[in-house]
mmCIF file of C-alpha atoms in Angstrom:
data_model
loop_
_atom_site.group_PDB
_atom_site.id
_atom_site.type_symbol
_atom_site.label_atom_id
_atom_site.label_comp_id
_atom_site.label_asym_id
_atom_site.label_seq_id
_atom_site.Cartn_x
_atom_site.Cartn_y
_atom_site.Cartn_z
ATOM 1 C CA MET A 1 -53.652 -75.753 -55.785
ATOM 2 C CA MET A 2 -54.614 -72.001 -55.988
ATOM 3 C CA ASN A 3 -56.337 -70.537 -52.888
ATOM 4 C CA ILE A 4 -57.041 -66.927 -51.935
ATOM 5 C CA ASN A 5 -53.742 -66.474 -50.037
ATOM 6 C CA SER A 6 -51.563 -67.787 -52.874
ATOM 7 C CA LEU A 7 -53.583 -65.798 -55.378
ATOM 8 C CA ARG A 8 -52.977 -62.567 -53.373
ATOM 9 C CA THR A 9 -49.298 -63.352 -53.014
ATOM 10 C CA ALA A 10 -48.946 -63.843 -56.726
ATOM 11 C CA ALA A 11 -50.865 -60.627 -57.498
ATOM 12 C CA ARG A 12 -48.750 -58.570 -55.088
ATOM 13 C CA GLU A 13 -45.639 -59.673 -56.795
ATOM 14 C CA LYS A 14 -46.962 -58.943 -60.326
ATOM 15 C CA PHE A 15 -48.415 -55.495 -59.369
ATOM 16 C CA ARG A 16 -44.929 -54.317 -58.280
ATOM 17 C CA GLY A 17 -46.381 -51.696 -55.989
ATOM 18 C CA ALA A 18 -49.164 -50.491 -58.346
ATOM 19 C CA CYS A 19 -51.442 -52.243 -55.880
ATOM 20 C CA ARG A 20 -50.197 -53.356 -52.419
ATOM 21 C CA VAL A 21 -52.892 -55.984 -52.204
ATOM 22 C CA CYS A 22 -53.599 -54.702 -48.591
ATOM 23 C CA PRO A 23 -55.201 -56.917 -45.979
ATOM 24 C CA ILE A 24 -58.003 -54.325 -45.871
ATOM 25 C CA CYS A 25 -58.547 -52.627 -49.274
ATOM 26 C CA ASN A 26 -59.673 -49.194 -48.087
ATOM 27 C CA GLY A 27 -57.824 -46.740 -50.159
ATOM 28 C CA VAL A 28 -55.590 -45.464 -47.486
ATOM 29 C CA ALA A 29 -52.124 -46.753 -48.743
ATOM 30 C CA CYS A 30 -52.829 -45.803 -52.351
ATOM 31 C CA ALA A 31 -54.520 -42.365 -51.744
ATOM 32 C CA GLY A 32 -53.744 -39.988 -54.667
ATOM 33 C CA GLU A 33 -52.292 -42.665 -56.839
ATOM 34 C CA VAL A 34 -53.959 -41.893 -60.182
ATOM 35 C CA PRO A 35 -52.615 -43.244 -62.534
ATOM 36 C CA GLY A 36 -52.460 -46.293 -60.311
ATOM 37 C CA MET A 37 -55.137 -48.096 -58.234
ATOM 38 C CA GLY A 38 -55.981 -45.431 -55.735
ATOM 39 C CA GLY A 39 -58.382 -42.602 -55.315
ATOM 40 C CA LEU A 40 -58.019 -39.238 -56.831
ATOM 41 C CA GLY A 41 -56.423 -36.362 -54.683
ATOM 42 C CA THR A 42 -57.080 -37.008 -51.112
ATOM 43 C CA GLY A 43 -58.470 -40.392 -51.835
ATOM 44 C CA SER A 44 -61.568 -39.480 -49.824
ATOM 45 C CA GLY A 45 -63.959 -40.615 -52.529
ATOM 46 C CA PHE A 46 -62.423 -44.155 -52.443
ATOM 47 C CA CYS A 47 -62.454 -44.113 -48.578
ATOM 48 C CA HIS A 48 -66.060 -42.970 -48.303
ATOM 49 C CA ASN A 49 -67.196 -45.941 -50.394
ATOM 50 C CA ILE A 50 -65.679 -48.273 -47.695
ATOM 51 C CA GLN A 51 -66.864 -46.205 -44.768
ATOM 52 C CA ALA A 52 -70.457 -45.942 -46.090
ATOM 53 C CA LEU A 53 -70.703 -49.723 -46.449
ATOM 54 C CA ALA A 54 -69.092 -50.307 -43.062
ATOM 55 C CA GLU A 55 -71.779 -48.090 -41.411
ATOM 56 C CA CYS A 56 -74.488 -50.420 -42.701
ATOM 57 C CA ARG A 57 -74.911 -53.117 -40.230
ATOM 58 C CA LEU A 58 -76.769 -56.373 -40.695
ATOM 59 C CA ASN A 59 -79.394 -57.779 -38.288
ATOM 60 C CA LEU A 60 -78.449 -61.366 -37.328
ATOM 61 C CA ARG A 61 -81.581 -63.473 -37.463
ATOM 62 C CA THR A 62 -81.760 -67.335 -37.150
ATOM 63 C CA VAL A 63 -85.318 -68.019 -36.200
ATOM 64 C CA HIS A 64 -86.927 -68.255 -39.713
ATOM 65 C CA SER A 65 -87.801 -70.707 -42.430
ATOM 66 C CA VAL A 66 -85.084 -69.756 -44.949
ATOM 67 C CA LYS A 67 -82.910 -72.879 -45.574
ATOM 68 C CA ASN A 68 -81.750 -72.564 -49.194
ATOM 69 C CA PRO A 69 -81.469 -68.958 -50.323
ATOM 70 C CA ASP A 70 -81.981 -68.270 -53.915
ATOM 71 C CA LEU A 71 -78.866 -66.270 -55.223
ATOM 72 C CA SER A 72 -79.829 -66.369 -58.914
ATOM 73 C CA CYS A 73 -81.044 -63.409 -60.941
ATOM 74 C CA ARG A 74 -81.840 -62.143 -64.461
ATOM 75 C CA ILE A 75 -80.234 -58.921 -65.674
ATOM 76 C CA PHE A 76 -80.479 -57.698 -69.381
ATOM 77 C CA GLY A 77 -82.279 -60.974 -70.234
ATOM 78 C CA ILE A 78 -79.356 -63.143 -69.077
ATOM 79 C CA ASP A 79 -79.510 -65.578 -66.116
ATOM 80 C CA LEU A 80 -76.750 -65.199 -63.584
ATOM 81 C CA ALA A 81 -75.659 -67.285 -60.664
ATOM 82 C CA MET A 82 -75.697 -64.264 -58.386
ATOM 83 C CA PRO A 83 -76.241 -60.487 -58.655
ATOM 84 C CA VAL A 84 -72.479 -59.671 -59.201
ATOM 85 C CA ILE A 85 -71.044 -58.377 -62.406
ATOM 86 C CA GLY A 86 -67.295 -57.908 -63.107
ATOM 87 C CA ALA A 87 -66.575 -54.141 -63.480
ATOM 88 C CA ALA A 88 -64.767 -52.715 -66.340
ATOM 89 C CA ILE A 89 -61.071 -51.702 -65.857
ATOM 90 C CA GLY A 90 -58.895 -50.555 -68.710
ATOM 91 C CA GLY A 91 -55.451 -48.967 -69.065
ATOM 92 C CA ILE A 92 -53.616 -51.900 -67.497
ATOM 93 C CA ALA A 93 -50.174 -50.655 -68.542
ATOM 94 C CA LEU A 94 -50.836 -47.219 -66.996
ATOM 95 C CA ASN A 95 -52.732 -48.145 -63.826
ATOM 96 C CA MET A 96 -51.410 -51.544 -62.929
ATOM 97 C CA ASN A 97 -47.706 -51.175 -63.905
ATOM 98 C CA GLY A 98 -48.241 -53.542 -66.837
ATOM 99 C CA ALA A 99 -48.861 -56.386 -64.364
ATOM 100 C CA VAL A 100 -50.554 -58.186 -67.245
ATOM 101 C CA THR A 101 -51.433 -57.169 -70.853
ATOM 102 C CA GLU A 102 -54.778 -55.631 -71.837
ATOM 103 C CA GLU A 103 -55.545 -58.920 -73.673
ATOM 104 C CA GLU A 104 -54.704 -61.086 -70.661
ATOM 105 C CA TYR A 105 -56.740 -58.872 -68.305
ATOM 106 C CA ALA A 106 -59.874 -58.785 -70.562
ATOM 107 C CA ASP A 107 -59.745 -62.509 -71.168
ATOM 108 C CA ALA A 108 -59.368 -63.159 -67.447
ATOM 109 C CA ILE A 109 -62.361 -61.029 -66.513
ATOM 110 C CA VAL A 110 -64.714 -62.155 -69.205
ATOM 111 C CA THR A 111 -63.800 -66.007 -69.052
ATOM 112 C CA GLY A 112 -63.435 -66.014 -65.272
ATOM 113 C CA CYS A 113 -66.963 -64.389 -64.733
ATOM 114 C CA ARG A 114 -68.465 -66.799 -67.132
ATOM 115 C CA LYS A 115 -66.827 -69.708 -65.237
ATOM 116 C CA ALA A 116 -68.472 -68.564 -62.074
ATOM 117 C CA GLY A 117 -71.823 -68.083 -63.613
ATOM 118 C CA GLY A 118 -71.616 -64.368 -64.058
ATOM 119 C CA ILE A 119 -70.804 -61.841 -66.605
ATOM 120 C CA GLY A 120 -67.942 -59.300 -66.931
ATOM 121 C CA MET A 121 -67.527 -55.889 -68.302
ATOM 122 C CA THR A 122 -64.630 -54.630 -70.467
ATOM 123 C CA GLY A 123 -63.156 -51.075 -70.830
ATOM 124 C CA ASP A 124 -62.197 -48.447 -73.164
ATOM 125 C CA GLY A 125 -59.382 -45.792 -73.419
ATOM 126 C CA PRO A 126 -57.392 -43.585 -75.665
ATOM 127 C CA ASN A 127 -55.484 -46.466 -77.070
ATOM 128 C CA PRO A 128 -57.882 -48.428 -79.339
ATOM 129 C CA VAL A 129 -56.336 -51.737 -78.105
ATOM 130 C CA VAL A 130 -58.232 -51.363 -74.818
ATOM 131 C CA PHE A 131 -61.731 -51.495 -76.390
ATOM 132 C CA ASP A 132 -60.679 -53.903 -79.131
ATOM 133 C CA THR A 133 -59.210 -56.508 -76.735
ATOM 134 C CA GLY A 134 -62.268 -56.304 -74.644
ATOM 135 C CA LEU A 135 -64.470 -56.867 -77.526
ATOM 136 C CA ALA A 136 -62.213 -59.713 -78.778
ATOM 137 C CA ALA A 137 -62.539 -61.402 -75.257
ATOM 138 C CA ILE A 138 -66.327 -61.073 -75.428
ATOM 139 C CA SER A 139 -66.465 -62.551 -78.928
ATOM 140 C CA LYS A 140 -64.309 -65.462 -77.828
ATOM 141 C CA GLU A 141 -66.952 -66.227 -75.209
ATOM 142 C CA GLN A 142 -69.858 -66.031 -77.750
ATOM 143 C CA GLY A 143 -70.893 -62.514 -76.705
ATOM 144 C CA TRP A 144 -70.776 -63.176 -72.988
ATOM 145 C CA GLY A 145 -69.566 -59.724 -71.831
ATOM 146 C CA ILE A 146 -70.641 -56.079 -71.582
ATOM 147 C CA PRO A 147 -68.326 -53.410 -73.211
ATOM 148 C CA ILE A 148 -68.141 -50.025 -71.408
ATOM 149 C CA ILE A 149 -67.443 -46.957 -73.655
ATOM 150 C CA LYS A 150 -65.951 -43.622 -72.560
ATOM 151 C CA PRO A 151 -68.313 -40.616 -72.857
ATOM 152 C CA ARG A 152 -66.924 -39.871 -76.380
ATOM 153 C CA GLU A 153 -68.617 -37.749 -78.972
ATOM 154 C CA THR A 154 -72.128 -39.064 -79.472
ATOM 155 C CA ASP A 155 -71.776 -40.576 -82.981
ATOM 156 C CA LYS A 156 -68.505 -42.373 -81.830
ATOM 157 C CA VAL A 157 -70.333 -43.913 -78.804
ATOM 158 C CA VAL A 158 -73.064 -45.187 -81.193
ATOM 159 C CA GLU A 159 -70.423 -46.625 -83.585
ATOM 160 C CA LEU A 160 -68.804 -48.600 -80.759
ATOM 161 C CA ALA A 161 -72.036 -49.728 -79.413
ATOM 162 C CA LYS A 162 -72.953 -51.169 -82.711
ATOM 163 C CA ARG A 163 -69.726 -53.036 -82.721
ATOM 164 C CA ALA A 164 -70.658 -54.465 -79.282
ATOM 165 C CA ALA A 165 -74.054 -55.577 -80.704
ATOM 166 C CA ASP A 166 -72.325 -57.182 -83.628
ATOM 167 C CA ALA A 167 -70.096 -59.141 -81.125
ATOM 168 C CA GLY A 168 -73.075 -60.572 -79.501
ATOM 169 C CA ALA A 169 -73.016 -58.580 -76.306
ATOM 170 C CA PRO A 170 -76.300 -58.379 -74.457
ATOM 171 C CA ALA A 171 -75.817 -54.746 -73.359
ATOM 172 C CA PHE A 172 -73.353 -51.867 -73.604
ATOM 173 C CA GLY A 173 -72.495 -49.101 -71.275
ATOM 174 C CA MET A 174 -70.967 -45.581 -70.981
ATOM 175 C CA ASP A 175 -68.993 -44.587 -67.940
ATOM 176 C CA ILE A 176 -70.184 -41.011 -67.986
ATOM 177 C CA ASP A 177 -68.220 -40.312 -64.806
ATOM 178 C CA ALA A 178 -65.011 -40.430 -67.001
ATOM 179 C CA ALA A 179 -66.253 -37.025 -68.497
ATOM 180 C CA ALA A 180 -63.131 -35.228 -67.297
ATOM 181 C CA LEU A 181 -60.431 -37.620 -68.433
ATOM 182 C CA VAL A 182 -57.613 -35.463 -69.655
ATOM 183 C CA ASN A 183 -55.689 -38.334 -71.356
ATOM 184 C CA MET A 184 -58.635 -38.963 -73.671
ATOM 185 C CA THR A 185 -58.881 -35.303 -74.829
ATOM 186 C CA ASN A 186 -55.070 -35.082 -75.096
ATOM 187 C CA ALA A 187 -55.296 -38.079 -77.440
ATOM 188 C CA GLY A 188 -57.698 -36.313 -79.661
ATOM 189 C CA GLN A 189 -60.623 -38.217 -78.400
ATOM 190 C CA PRO A 190 -62.680 -35.768 -76.470
ATOM 191 C CA VAL A 191 -65.065 -36.795 -73.705
ATOM 192 C CA GLY A 192 -67.508 -34.864 -71.722
ATOM 193 C CA PRO A 193 -70.918 -34.784 -70.015
ATOM 194 C CA LYS A 194 -74.061 -35.672 -71.946
ATOM 195 C CA THR A 195 -77.313 -33.852 -72.170
ATOM 196 C CA ILE A 196 -80.679 -35.754 -71.952
ATOM 197 C CA GLN A 197 -81.027 -35.315 -75.667
ATOM 198 C CA GLU A 198 -77.616 -36.799 -76.279
ATOM 199 C CA LEU A 199 -78.422 -39.860 -74.189
ATOM 200 C CA GLU A 200 -81.680 -40.190 -75.933
ATOM 201 C CA TYR A 201 -79.994 -40.126 -79.327
ATOM 202 C CA ILE A 202 -77.549 -42.858 -78.253
ATOM 203 C CA LYS A 203 -80.496 -45.025 -77.016
ATOM 204 C CA ASN A 204 -82.510 -44.339 -80.179
ATOM 205 C CA HIS A 205 -79.622 -45.304 -82.555
ATOM 206 C CA THR A 206 -78.490 -48.550 -80.785
ATOM 207 C CA SER A 207 -80.176 -51.929 -80.569
ATOM 208 C CA ILE A 208 -79.155 -53.415 -77.227
ATOM 209 C CA PRO A 209 -79.693 -52.204 -73.656
ATOM 210 C CA PHE A 210 -77.935 -49.003 -72.681
ATOM 211 C CA ILE A 211 -76.199 -48.614 -69.388
ATOM 212 C CA VAL A 212 -75.047 -45.286 -67.984
ATOM 213 C CA LYS A 213 -72.384 -45.661 -65.274
ATOM 214 C CA GLY A 214 -71.376 -42.894 -62.873
ATOM 215 C CA ILE A 215 -74.811 -41.726 -61.561
ATOM 216 C CA MET A 216 -74.598 -40.148 -57.981
ATOM 217 C CA THR A 217 -77.751 -38.118 -57.698
ATOM 218 C CA PRO A 218 -81.460 -38.696 -57.910
ATOM 219 C CA ASP A 219 -81.881 -36.027 -60.570
ATOM 220 C CA ASP A 220 -79.157 -37.485 -62.850
ATOM 221 C CA ALA A 221 -80.990 -40.851 -62.444
ATOM 222 C CA GLU A 222 -84.225 -39.315 -63.419
ATOM 223 C CA SER A 223 -82.680 -37.681 -66.385
ATOM 224 C CA CYS A 224 -81.351 -41.087 -67.607
ATOM 225 C CA TRP A 225 -84.846 -42.506 -67.220
ATOM 226 C CA GLN A 226 -86.392 -39.646 -69.241
ATOM 227 C CA ALA A 227 -83.824 -40.356 -71.960
ATOM 228 C CA GLY A 228 -84.886 -44.008 -72.176
ATOM 229 C CA VAL A 229 -81.631 -45.408 -70.599
ATOM 230 C CA ASP A 230 -82.202 -49.077 -69.617
ATOM 231 C CA ALA A 231 -80.003 -49.173 -66.560
ATOM 232 C CA ILE A 232 -77.687 -46.909 -64.434
ATOM 233 C CA VAL A 233 -74.628 -47.714 -62.222
ATOM 234 C CA VAL A 234 -74.503 -45.700 -59.013
ATOM 235 C CA SER A 235 -70.759 -44.995 -59.029
ATOM 236 C CA ASN A 236 -68.186 -42.371 -58.289
ATOM 237 C CA HIS A 237 -65.622 -44.168 -60.546
ATOM 238 C CA GLY A 238 -63.966 -45.824 -57.471
ATOM 239 C CA GLY A 239 -63.149 -42.306 -56.153
ATOM 240 C CA ARG A 240 -60.963 -41.718 -59.151
ATOM 241 C CA ALA A 241 -62.917 -39.071 -61.070
ATOM 242 C CA LEU A 242 -63.781 -36.389 -58.519
ATOM 243 C CA ASP A 243 -62.376 -35.952 -55.026
ATOM 244 C CA HIS A 244 -64.677 -35.538 -51.935
ATOM 245 C CA THR A 245 -67.699 -37.404 -53.186
ATOM 246 C CA PRO A 246 -69.856 -39.343 -50.826
ATOM 247 C CA GLY A 247 -69.830 -43.150 -50.754
ATOM 248 C CA THR A 248 -72.144 -44.936 -53.095
ATOM 249 C CA ALA A 249 -74.019 -46.658 -50.326
ATOM 250 C CA GLU A 250 -74.941 -43.203 -48.996
ATOM 251 C CA VAL A 251 -76.624 -41.979 -52.060
ATOM 252 C CA LEU A 252 -77.970 -45.339 -53.343
ATOM 253 C CA PRO A 253 -81.241 -45.208 -51.280
ATOM 254 C CA TYR A 254 -82.118 -41.745 -52.616
ATOM 255 C CA ILE A 255 -81.431 -42.812 -56.245
ATOM 256 C CA THR A 256 -83.426 -46.056 -55.910
ATOM 257 C CA GLU A 257 -86.402 -44.192 -54.360
ATOM 258 C CA ALA A 258 -86.419 -41.946 -57.464
ATOM 259 C CA VAL A 259 -86.144 -44.687 -60.208
ATOM 260 C CA LYS A 260 -86.633 -48.179 -58.699
ATOM 261 C CA GLY A 261 -88.988 -50.146 -60.951
ATOM 262 C CA LYS A 262 -88.404 -47.757 -63.860
ATOM 263 C CA MET A 263 -85.003 -49.145 -64.850
ATOM 264 C CA THR A 264 -82.319 -51.531 -63.602
ATOM 265 C CA VAL A 265 -80.124 -49.997 -60.794
ATOM 266 C CA LEU A 266 -76.579 -51.300 -60.441
ATOM 267 C CA VAL A 267 -73.894 -50.038 -57.966
ATOM 268 C CA ASP A 268 -70.280 -50.299 -57.393
ATOM 269 C CA GLY A 269 -67.742 -48.805 -54.786
ATOM 270 C CA GLY A 270 -65.946 -50.600 -51.972
ATOM 271 C CA ILE A 271 -67.688 -53.998 -52.257
ATOM 272 C CA ARG A 272 -65.365 -56.479 -50.772
ATOM 273 C CA SER A 273 -67.492 -59.457 -49.507
ATOM 274 C CA GLY A 274 -70.809 -61.218 -49.991
ATOM 275 C CA ALA A 275 -72.123 -59.399 -46.926
ATOM 276 C CA ASP A 276 -71.212 -56.059 -48.698
ATOM 277 C CA VAL A 277 -73.269 -57.361 -51.794
ATOM 278 C CA LEU A 278 -76.266 -58.011 -49.596
ATOM 279 C CA LYS A 279 -76.077 -54.611 -48.071
ATOM 280 C CA MET A 280 -76.216 -52.929 -51.482
ATOM 281 C CA LEU A 281 -79.112 -55.081 -52.434
ATOM 282 C CA ALA A 282 -80.973 -54.064 -49.193
ATOM 283 C CA LEU A 283 -80.321 -50.472 -50.123
ATOM 284 C CA GLY A 284 -82.213 -50.965 -53.393
ATOM 285 C CA ALA A 285 -79.606 -52.150 -55.928
ATOM 286 C CA ASP A 286 -80.612 -54.906 -58.417
ATOM 287 C CA ALA A 287 -77.035 -56.154 -58.747
ATOM 288 C CA VAL A 288 -73.488 -54.925 -57.963
ATOM 289 C CA LEU A 289 -70.269 -54.438 -59.852
ATOM 290 C CA LEU A 290 -67.016 -55.796 -58.471
ATOM 291 C CA GLY A 291 -63.788 -54.152 -59.406
ATOM 292 C CA ARG A 292 -60.667 -54.226 -57.346
ATOM 293 C CA PRO A 293 -61.167 -57.667 -55.874
ATOM 294 C CA LEU A 294 -61.481 -59.087 -59.363
ATOM 295 C CA ALA A 295 -58.413 -57.098 -60.489
ATOM 296 C CA ILE A 296 -56.398 -59.054 -57.820
ATOM 297 C CA GLY A 297 -57.960 -62.263 -58.997
ATOM 298 C CA ALA A 298 -57.154 -61.558 -62.669
ATOM 299 C CA VAL A 299 -53.527 -60.456 -62.041
ATOM 300 C CA GLY A 300 -52.838 -63.202 -59.574
ATOM 301 C CA GLY A 301 -54.463 -66.050 -61.285
ATOM 302 C CA GLY A 302 -56.098 -65.246 -64.688
ATOM 303 C CA ALA A 303 -59.559 -66.513 -65.354
ATOM 304 C CA ASP A 304 -59.273 -69.116 -62.630
ATOM 305 C CA GLY A 305 -58.355 -66.423 -60.136
ATOM 306 C CA VAL A 306 -61.385 -64.349 -61.105
ATOM 307 C CA ALA A 307 -63.587 -67.329 -60.713
ATOM 308 C CA LEU A 308 -62.072 -68.119 -57.330
ATOM 309 C CA VAL A 309 -62.784 -64.676 -56.019
ATOM 310 C CA LEU A 310 -66.369 -64.807 -57.309
ATOM 311 C CA ASN A 311 -67.009 -68.190 -55.751
ATOM 312 C CA LYS A 312 -65.686 -66.912 -52.401
ATOM 313 C CA ILE A 313 -68.176 -63.946 -52.694
ATOM 314 C CA LYS A 314 -70.877 -66.373 -53.552
ATOM 315 C CA THR A 315 -70.279 -68.484 -50.408
ATOM 316 C CA GLU A 316 -70.207 -65.371 -48.304
ATOM 317 C CA LEU A 317 -73.419 -63.978 -49.818
ATOM 318 C CA ASN A 318 -75.195 -67.364 -49.204
ATOM 319 C CA ALA A 319 -74.139 -67.357 -45.584
ATOM 320 C CA ALA A 320 -75.208 -63.614 -45.122
ATOM 321 C CA MET A 321 -78.598 -64.466 -46.581
ATOM 322 C CA LEU A 322 -79.055 -67.475 -44.219
ATOM 323 C CA LEU A 323 -78.004 -65.380 -41.208
ATOM 324 C CA THR A 324 -80.426 -62.517 -42.032
ATOM 325 C CA GLY A 325 -83.390 -64.617 -43.102
ATOM 326 C CA THR A 326 -83.225 -63.432 -46.747
ATOM 327 C CA ALA A 327 -84.872 -66.012 -49.130
ATOM 328 C CA GLN A 328 -83.881 -64.427 -52.483
ATOM 329 C CA VAL A 329 -81.733 -61.752 -53.958
ATOM 330 C CA SER A 330 -84.601 -60.289 -55.976
ATOM 331 C CA ASP A 331 -86.387 -59.253 -52.787
ATOM 332 C CA VAL A 332 -83.963 -58.065 -50.070
ATOM 333 C CA PRO A 333 -85.890 -56.093 -47.451
ATOM 334 C CA VAL A 334 -84.171 -53.031 -46.070
ATOM 335 C CA GLU A 335 -85.165 -54.316 -42.525
ATOM 336 C CA ILE A 336 -82.178 -56.656 -42.623
ATOM 337 C CA LEU A 337 -80.048 -53.541 -41.962
ATOM 338 C CA TRP A 338 -79.729 -52.235 -38.376
#
C-alpha cells in the first residue's frame, strides 16, 4: 500500500539526484541547479518563497461554531474539491533527469488531480512534445486540464490557445515569467515580455478564459486587468527565472489590494502544506498552484501518487480551517494571521 514515505522513497530513487526529495523542501540543497529542480543563481528567489510563508503565522482559535469547514470552490466555471491546482511543469528530461517521460508526467498530473477532485495544468517548451503530450493528457480526461503556453510570438500563443479550446480545456494560460528562456530562443521559438496591447490581442482572439502567470507587482496586475485578462498567477517561476526576487507571499497582499474582485488571483511558490494554502487564501488569493510536491507525487507514484499528495493537503487544510475558525475557503479573513 502506497503511503507518503514510500512515495518519497520511490521518487528519490527515480530522480537520481535531480531532486533530493529533502525532508524540508526549501531550495537550499538545490540552489543554482537550473536545469534541475532548484532556484536560479543563488537560489534566493526559491528560498524567499519558503521564508515569506514561514513568516506568516496562524492564530489558533478553538472557541467558535465552525464544525465542518467548506473547502470547495469554483474557478473558471468548474467545481473543485479545494482551491488547489496542479502547477505546470515541463521539460522532464532536462529538469528531472528523465525520471519519467513527458507523457507519463502529464498523465499523472492531469489524471491525479482529477482523482482528487482538482484540476492540473500542463506545460510547454522548445520541443513540441511537451505541449502536445499535455494536450493529449487533457483530451483523455475529457478536457479536464489547463495548458500553459510560453510567452511566444502573439499569433503562436493564439494558435496554441485555440488547440486548447478544441481539446475542451476550460482555460489556458501563459507563463510570462518565462520571457527570458534562452533555450526557447535558441530553438527558433522566441519568447519575451508582452505589452498591454499584445495581451489584449490574445484575449480578443481566444474563446476560453486567459490566465497570465508570473505577476509580481501591482502595476503588472493592473496592466493584465486593463488588457481583459481573466486571471493572474502571482509567481516568480519558483525562483527559476530571476534571482533575488521577493517571495510570492510578500507581494501577494499588494497585488490583491490592486485587483481583488476584478479578476481571479492565483498564487504559487513554496506551498508545502494545507496550512500554507490557508495562509495564501488569507493574503487574498482565490486558489493556489502546487508544483514541487506534486512532482514528487507524479514521479514516485504516478496519478495515484499525485492524488495521495493532494488528499494529504486537503486533510491538512481542513484541520487548519477548524483550528482557526475558518468556515469556507471563499472567505478567509486576514485576521487568522498573527
